[in-house]
Amino acid sequence: FQFDLGGFGRPSITDMYMDIKDVPLLGKVRIGQYKQPFSLEELTSFRFNPFMDRSSLFIFHPFRRTGVGFYDWTDDGRWTWYVSAFRGFHDFYGNDLTDTGGYGFAARGTHCFYYENDGADVWHFGGVYSLIDPSGGNIQFGKFGGNAPELGLLQGQFGTARFKQDQSMVNTGKQLTNTYDPKTGKGNRGTAYYQDFHLETAIVRGPFSFQAEGDIVPVSMNDGRTPIFAGGYLFMTYFLTGEHRTYDRNLALFDRIKPNINSGKGHPFGGAWELTARLNYITLDSQGVKGGTLIDPTFGFNWYMNPFTKLTFNYIPVYLNSPEKYGDGKSPSVRSQANAWGLQAQVDF
């Protein structure tokens, strides 16, 4: 059971589930609210990701949902699998927000080609397939932010009518939702279902690491159109102090960084120092749907003072081509450029 104190107004539940181990044929069965099997970046805790926020691929993924799934790994640590069926939408307390439809399925498989030198040399590869039936035929990519760009954006003052949380620079608006009026015969008929085809890879060679992921998302609309959205990122990191990223072979994700020397008395600038660079791309423009296209690199560094304390700086130049008003299908594209800076101090326990 985990809860988050950072939400506005009151604490919210993140994970709440039970695992049943050693189930014949299935391995480990998980029941409750948990992270669904999407992507290396998403399953890795945000505490251990080398950037302040996840990439824009987060827009496509359900993340935490209520469901039932199973997962396991081979004894040699080379193969893992994770299969889950889940409800589509709910609030932070598990209350169902769907009426018609709203079910999903996802499966992830990974292979570790090699794991040498106590994890200092690793090659990971994986894939995900998902099929989701949105509630009432309604889906809006970017509605709840979704990390586009990779920095949480707020607008206005909390408690006022102008306050908006988790703004997204790309957004499909109501273009994929059911707005059809049978009296006038106008409006969209909504979305029947959408799929997500996902590939991921990561390489660790001592202090250097490379990671890349990509999604292709066909959306089957009830009017016969099938817009195809896509996105991806690649990043590189390098530890100036010689550490390496920590890979968990059983769960196929990255874990906590352990500095060779902690910062402290006699070593004020000890700890692990890491340089990072990422290139991110996402497009929500396809077959008349204009949700915008975003390209944004990220440059940063991390100072892991000890295994539980980290300082992070990110600089994100943002290049956006998007509709002036989401969802009306008529507004011209707008080309704009922005710059974002972020500084984060993190302690976890």
XYZ file of C-alpha atoms in Angstrom:
349
model
C 0.000 0.000 0.000
C 1.365 3.410 -0.997
C -0.151 6.861 -0.874
C 0.942 10.233 -2.221
C 0.903 13.407 -0.136
C 1.727 15.631 -3.128
C -1.785 15.814 -4.611
C -3.810 18.989 -4.255
C -6.327 19.039 -1.437
C -5.824 15.604 0.104
C -3.630 12.468 -0.035
C -4.255 10.048 -2.890
C -3.695 6.311 -3.257
C -1.036 5.162 -5.727
C -0.414 1.397 -5.320
C -2.694 -0.907 -3.336
C -2.501 -4.560 -4.300
C -1.875 -8.112 -3.116
C 0.493 -10.650 -4.712
C -0.090 -14.403 -4.533
C 3.185 -16.252 -5.134
C 3.925 -19.662 -6.669
C 0.649 -20.060 -8.536
C 0.923 -23.038 -10.940
C 1.463 -21.993 -14.596
C 0.974 -18.278 -13.825
C 3.826 -17.585 -11.400
C 2.840 -14.562 -9.310
C -0.730 -13.225 -9.438
C -1.374 -9.553 -8.636
C -4.802 -8.165 -7.646
C -5.622 -4.515 -6.942
C -4.393 -1.140 -8.163
C -0.887 -1.233 -9.627
C 1.317 -0.115 -12.515
C 0.258 -1.784 -15.736
C 2.924 -3.522 -17.886
C 3.933 -0.588 -20.069
C 7.525 0.367 -20.846
C 10.866 0.208 -19.096
C 10.704 3.902 -18.211
C 7.249 3.640 -16.652
C 7.864 0.513 -14.561
C 11.125 1.974 -13.261
C 10.270 4.133 -10.258
C 10.458 7.859 -10.993
C 12.885 7.990 -8.047
C 15.431 6.057 -10.103
C 14.901 7.583 -13.546
C 17.756 9.879 -14.599
C 15.401 12.749 -15.550
C 12.954 14.798 -13.529
C 9.977 13.396 -15.402
C 9.124 10.590 -17.790
C 8.924 11.094 -21.551
C 5.846 12.118 -23.553
C 5.073 8.435 -24.272
C 3.351 8.572 -20.898
C 0.361 10.123 -22.730
C -0.454 6.761 -24.329
C -0.142 4.555 -21.229
C -2.843 3.879 -18.604
C -0.207 3.724 -15.815
C -1.905 2.673 -12.536
C -5.248 0.900 -12.920
C -7.399 -1.568 -11.003
C -7.018 -5.057 -12.401
C -5.779 -8.636 -12.192
C -2.536 -9.844 -13.720
C 0.335 -12.276 -13.457
C 4.095 -12.027 -13.923
C 7.238 -14.119 -13.506
C 10.806 -14.662 -14.762
C 13.109 -17.515 -15.674
C 15.630 -18.829 -13.174
C 18.567 -17.559 -15.226
C 17.175 -14.001 -15.178
C 17.055 -13.703 -18.970
C 13.302 -13.703 -19.669
C 10.414 -11.925 -17.947
C 6.695 -11.671 -18.737
C 3.851 -9.612 -17.331
C 0.170 -9.875 -18.415
C -2.691 -7.793 -17.039
C -6.391 -7.054 -17.555
C -7.688 -3.830 -16.060
C -10.452 -1.256 -15.845
C -9.958 1.839 -17.940
C -10.552 4.822 -15.672
C -10.970 5.526 -11.977
C -10.185 8.223 -9.450
C -7.334 8.225 -6.911
C -9.452 6.170 -4.499
C -10.340 3.358 -6.890
C -13.869 4.577 -7.637
C -14.874 3.504 -11.142
C -15.403 6.387 -13.568
C -16.649 4.306 -16.491
C -20.122 3.197 -17.539
C -19.937 1.607 -21.008
C -16.784 -0.317 -21.881
C -13.626 0.899 -20.235
C -11.609 -2.330 -20.222
C -8.026 -2.955 -21.217
C -5.422 -5.670 -21.728
C -1.628 -5.395 -21.820
C 1.255 -7.862 -22.071
C 4.989 -7.208 -21.743
C 7.867 -9.555 -22.496
C 11.591 -8.849 -22.064
C 14.914 -10.547 -22.704
C 18.292 -9.750 -21.168
C 20.872 -10.616 -23.830
C 23.723 -10.276 -21.369
C 24.356 -9.353 -17.753
C 28.062 -9.265 -16.905
C 30.439 -7.748 -14.345
C 27.803 -7.629 -11.579
C 25.472 -5.590 -13.755
C 28.044 -3.115 -15.094
C 27.419 -4.518 -18.597
C 23.782 -5.116 -19.577
C 21.683 -5.348 -22.732
C 17.906 -5.317 -22.250
C 15.225 -5.650 -24.926
C 11.450 -5.790 -24.577
C 8.072 -5.306 -26.204
C 4.516 -4.480 -25.139
C 1.129 -4.970 -26.801
C -2.073 -3.504 -25.424
C -5.707 -3.250 -26.502
C -7.997 -0.785 -24.739
C -11.735 -0.180 -25.080
C -12.339 3.396 -23.867
C -15.394 4.120 -21.746
C -18.359 5.382 -23.778
C -16.200 5.572 -26.888
C -14.288 8.532 -25.427
C -10.526 9.000 -25.316
C -8.439 12.163 -25.087
C -4.665 11.885 -25.240
C -3.121 14.735 -23.266
C -6.165 15.495 -21.106
C -4.331 14.955 -17.825
C -1.001 16.395 -18.866
C 0.938 13.288 -19.688
C 4.429 14.805 -19.539
C 4.411 16.889 -22.715
C 6.878 18.475 -22.269
C 8.644 16.402 -19.598
C 7.932 18.843 -16.802
C 4.680 19.211 -14.831
C 2.981 22.465 -15.824
C 0.540 24.461 -13.714
C -1.483 27.494 -14.777
C -3.055 30.099 -12.515
C -3.367 30.120 -8.745
C -4.712 27.111 -6.866
C -8.248 27.689 -5.613
C -9.180 30.099 -8.412
C -11.164 29.540 -11.598
C -8.031 30.009 -13.717
C -6.156 27.149 -12.046
C -5.274 24.253 -14.342
C -3.093 21.309 -13.372
C -0.854 19.142 -15.558
C -1.185 21.117 -18.776
C -0.109 19.309 -21.941
C 1.286 21.021 -25.025
C -0.153 18.285 -27.264
C -3.777 17.269 -26.841
C -6.382 15.569 -29.039
C -9.182 17.446 -27.288
C -12.656 16.155 -28.212
C -11.615 14.880 -31.624
C -11.665 11.219 -30.490
C -14.670 11.505 -28.162
C -18.353 10.775 -28.851
C -19.975 14.121 -29.675
C -22.472 12.794 -32.232
C -25.944 14.386 -32.178
C -28.526 12.099 -33.879
C -30.897 15.038 -34.380
C -28.470 17.055 -36.463
C -26.331 14.191 -37.712
C -23.195 16.119 -36.754
C -20.305 15.347 -34.462
C -17.768 12.571 -33.935
C -18.962 9.050 -33.234
C -16.113 8.395 -30.845
C -13.525 5.627 -30.574
C -14.203 1.885 -30.669
C -10.777 0.838 -29.339
C -7.092 1.630 -29.664
C -3.924 -0.446 -29.655
C -0.372 0.258 -28.524
C 2.668 -1.429 -30.097
C 5.736 -0.668 -27.992
C 9.448 -1.547 -28.225
C 12.174 -0.788 -25.695
C 15.892 -1.348 -25.278
C 18.642 -0.347 -22.864
C 22.414 -0.858 -22.817
C 24.729 -0.320 -19.858
C 28.482 -0.299 -20.432
C 30.050 0.698 -17.146
C 29.416 4.406 -16.485
C 27.738 4.848 -19.907
C 24.117 3.914 -20.608
C 21.772 4.183 -23.576
C 17.996 3.733 -23.490
C 15.295 4.069 -26.158
C 11.575 3.358 -26.447
C 8.926 3.903 -29.108
C 5.156 3.574 -29.492
C 2.816 3.265 -32.486
C -0.827 3.779 -31.473
C -3.577 3.034 -34.062
C -6.973 4.380 -32.965
C -10.036 2.666 -34.489
C -12.809 5.258 -34.631
C -16.489 4.456 -35.099
C -16.654 6.526 -38.311
C -14.176 4.200 -40.043
C -11.049 6.328 -39.675
C -7.904 4.911 -38.076
C -5.546 7.729 -37.113
C -2.116 6.469 -36.101
C -0.200 8.391 -33.444
C 3.428 7.791 -32.563
C 6.187 8.815 -30.225
C 9.591 7.860 -28.972
C 12.682 8.914 -27.123
C 16.315 8.019 -26.743
C 18.709 9.095 -24.041
C 22.297 8.687 -22.921
C 23.800 9.047 -19.467
C 27.360 9.032 -18.173
C 28.677 8.838 -14.599
C 31.689 11.077 -14.144
C 32.489 9.247 -10.897
C 32.470 5.735 -12.346
C 29.178 4.238 -11.082
C 26.696 2.431 -13.318
C 22.914 2.163 -13.520
C 21.507 -0.757 -11.496
C 19.445 -3.278 -13.470
C 16.967 -5.679 -11.836
C 16.875 -8.826 -13.995
C 13.829 -10.343 -12.288
C 11.550 -7.338 -12.852
C 13.309 -5.984 -15.984
C 13.661 -2.434 -14.732
C 16.269 -0.106 -13.239
C 16.808 0.287 -9.501
C 18.538 2.588 -7.031
C 21.931 4.167 -7.779
C 24.601 3.427 -5.173
C 27.484 5.944 -5.126
C 30.995 4.625 -4.613
C 31.564 7.296 -1.941
C 28.716 9.127 -0.209
C 28.780 12.868 0.260
C 29.512 13.698 3.891
C 32.165 14.807 6.330
C 35.513 14.746 4.582
C 33.810 14.268 1.199
C 31.516 17.307 0.731
C 31.334 16.734 -3.023
C 31.295 12.958 -2.845
C 28.477 10.881 -4.228
C 27.728 9.998 -7.858
C 27.765 12.692 -10.562
C 25.838 11.918 -13.763
C 25.422 13.796 -17.073
C 22.207 13.159 -19.047
C 20.787 13.986 -22.486
C 17.476 12.928 -24.039
C 15.640 13.529 -27.325
C 11.843 13.167 -27.225
C 9.270 13.189 -30.041
C 5.499 12.745 -30.138
C 2.842 13.428 -32.754
C -0.942 13.431 -32.342
C -1.598 14.504 -35.947
C -3.162 11.898 -38.249
C -6.151 11.541 -40.611
C -7.750 14.855 -39.770
C -7.039 14.641 -36.045
C -4.897 17.619 -35.056
C -3.441 17.169 -31.589
C -0.007 18.653 -32.216
C 3.578 17.533 -32.732
C 6.269 18.088 -30.124
C 10.057 17.762 -30.251
C 11.962 18.522 -27.070
C 15.490 17.540 -26.058
C 16.481 17.505 -22.390
C 19.927 18.244 -20.970
C 20.722 17.715 -17.319
C 22.840 16.386 -14.523
C 22.250 14.432 -11.317
C 24.146 14.507 -8.054
C 23.384 11.406 -5.992
C 24.680 12.561 -2.600
C 23.914 9.105 -1.201
C 21.587 6.259 -2.280
C 18.546 8.130 -0.939
C 19.296 11.797 -1.725
C 19.499 13.283 -5.215
C 19.724 16.747 -6.769
C 18.613 17.055 -10.412
C 18.790 19.866 -12.958
C 17.054 19.710 -16.362
C 16.976 22.174 -19.258
C 14.305 21.507 -21.901
C 14.052 23.525 -25.132
C 10.562 22.847 -26.566
C 9.597 22.973 -30.258
C 5.836 22.746 -30.798
C 3.595 22.577 -33.849
C -0.008 22.434 -32.639
C -3.563 23.632 -33.304
C -4.437 27.021 -31.864
C -7.530 25.512 -30.254
C -7.705 21.785 -29.611
C -10.583 19.825 -30.997
C -12.339 22.227 -33.375
C -10.674 20.774 -36.478
C -10.399 24.198 -38.121
C -7.688 26.143 -36.330
C -4.394 26.593 -38.181
C -1.212 25.080 -36.839
C 0.862 27.192 -34.514
C 4.655 26.945 -34.425
C 6.136 28.016 -31.123
C 9.243 27.552 -29.048
C 9.702 27.574 -25.282
C 12.450 26.958 -22.755
C 11.971 25.157 -19.442
C 14.341 24.810 -16.518
C 13.791 22.502 -13.575
C 15.655 21.917 -10.333
C 14.617 19.089 -8.014
C 15.803 18.047 -4.559
C 14.705 14.493 -3.718
C 14.849 12.409 -0.561
C 13.079 9.051 -0.494
C 12.710 6.589 2.342
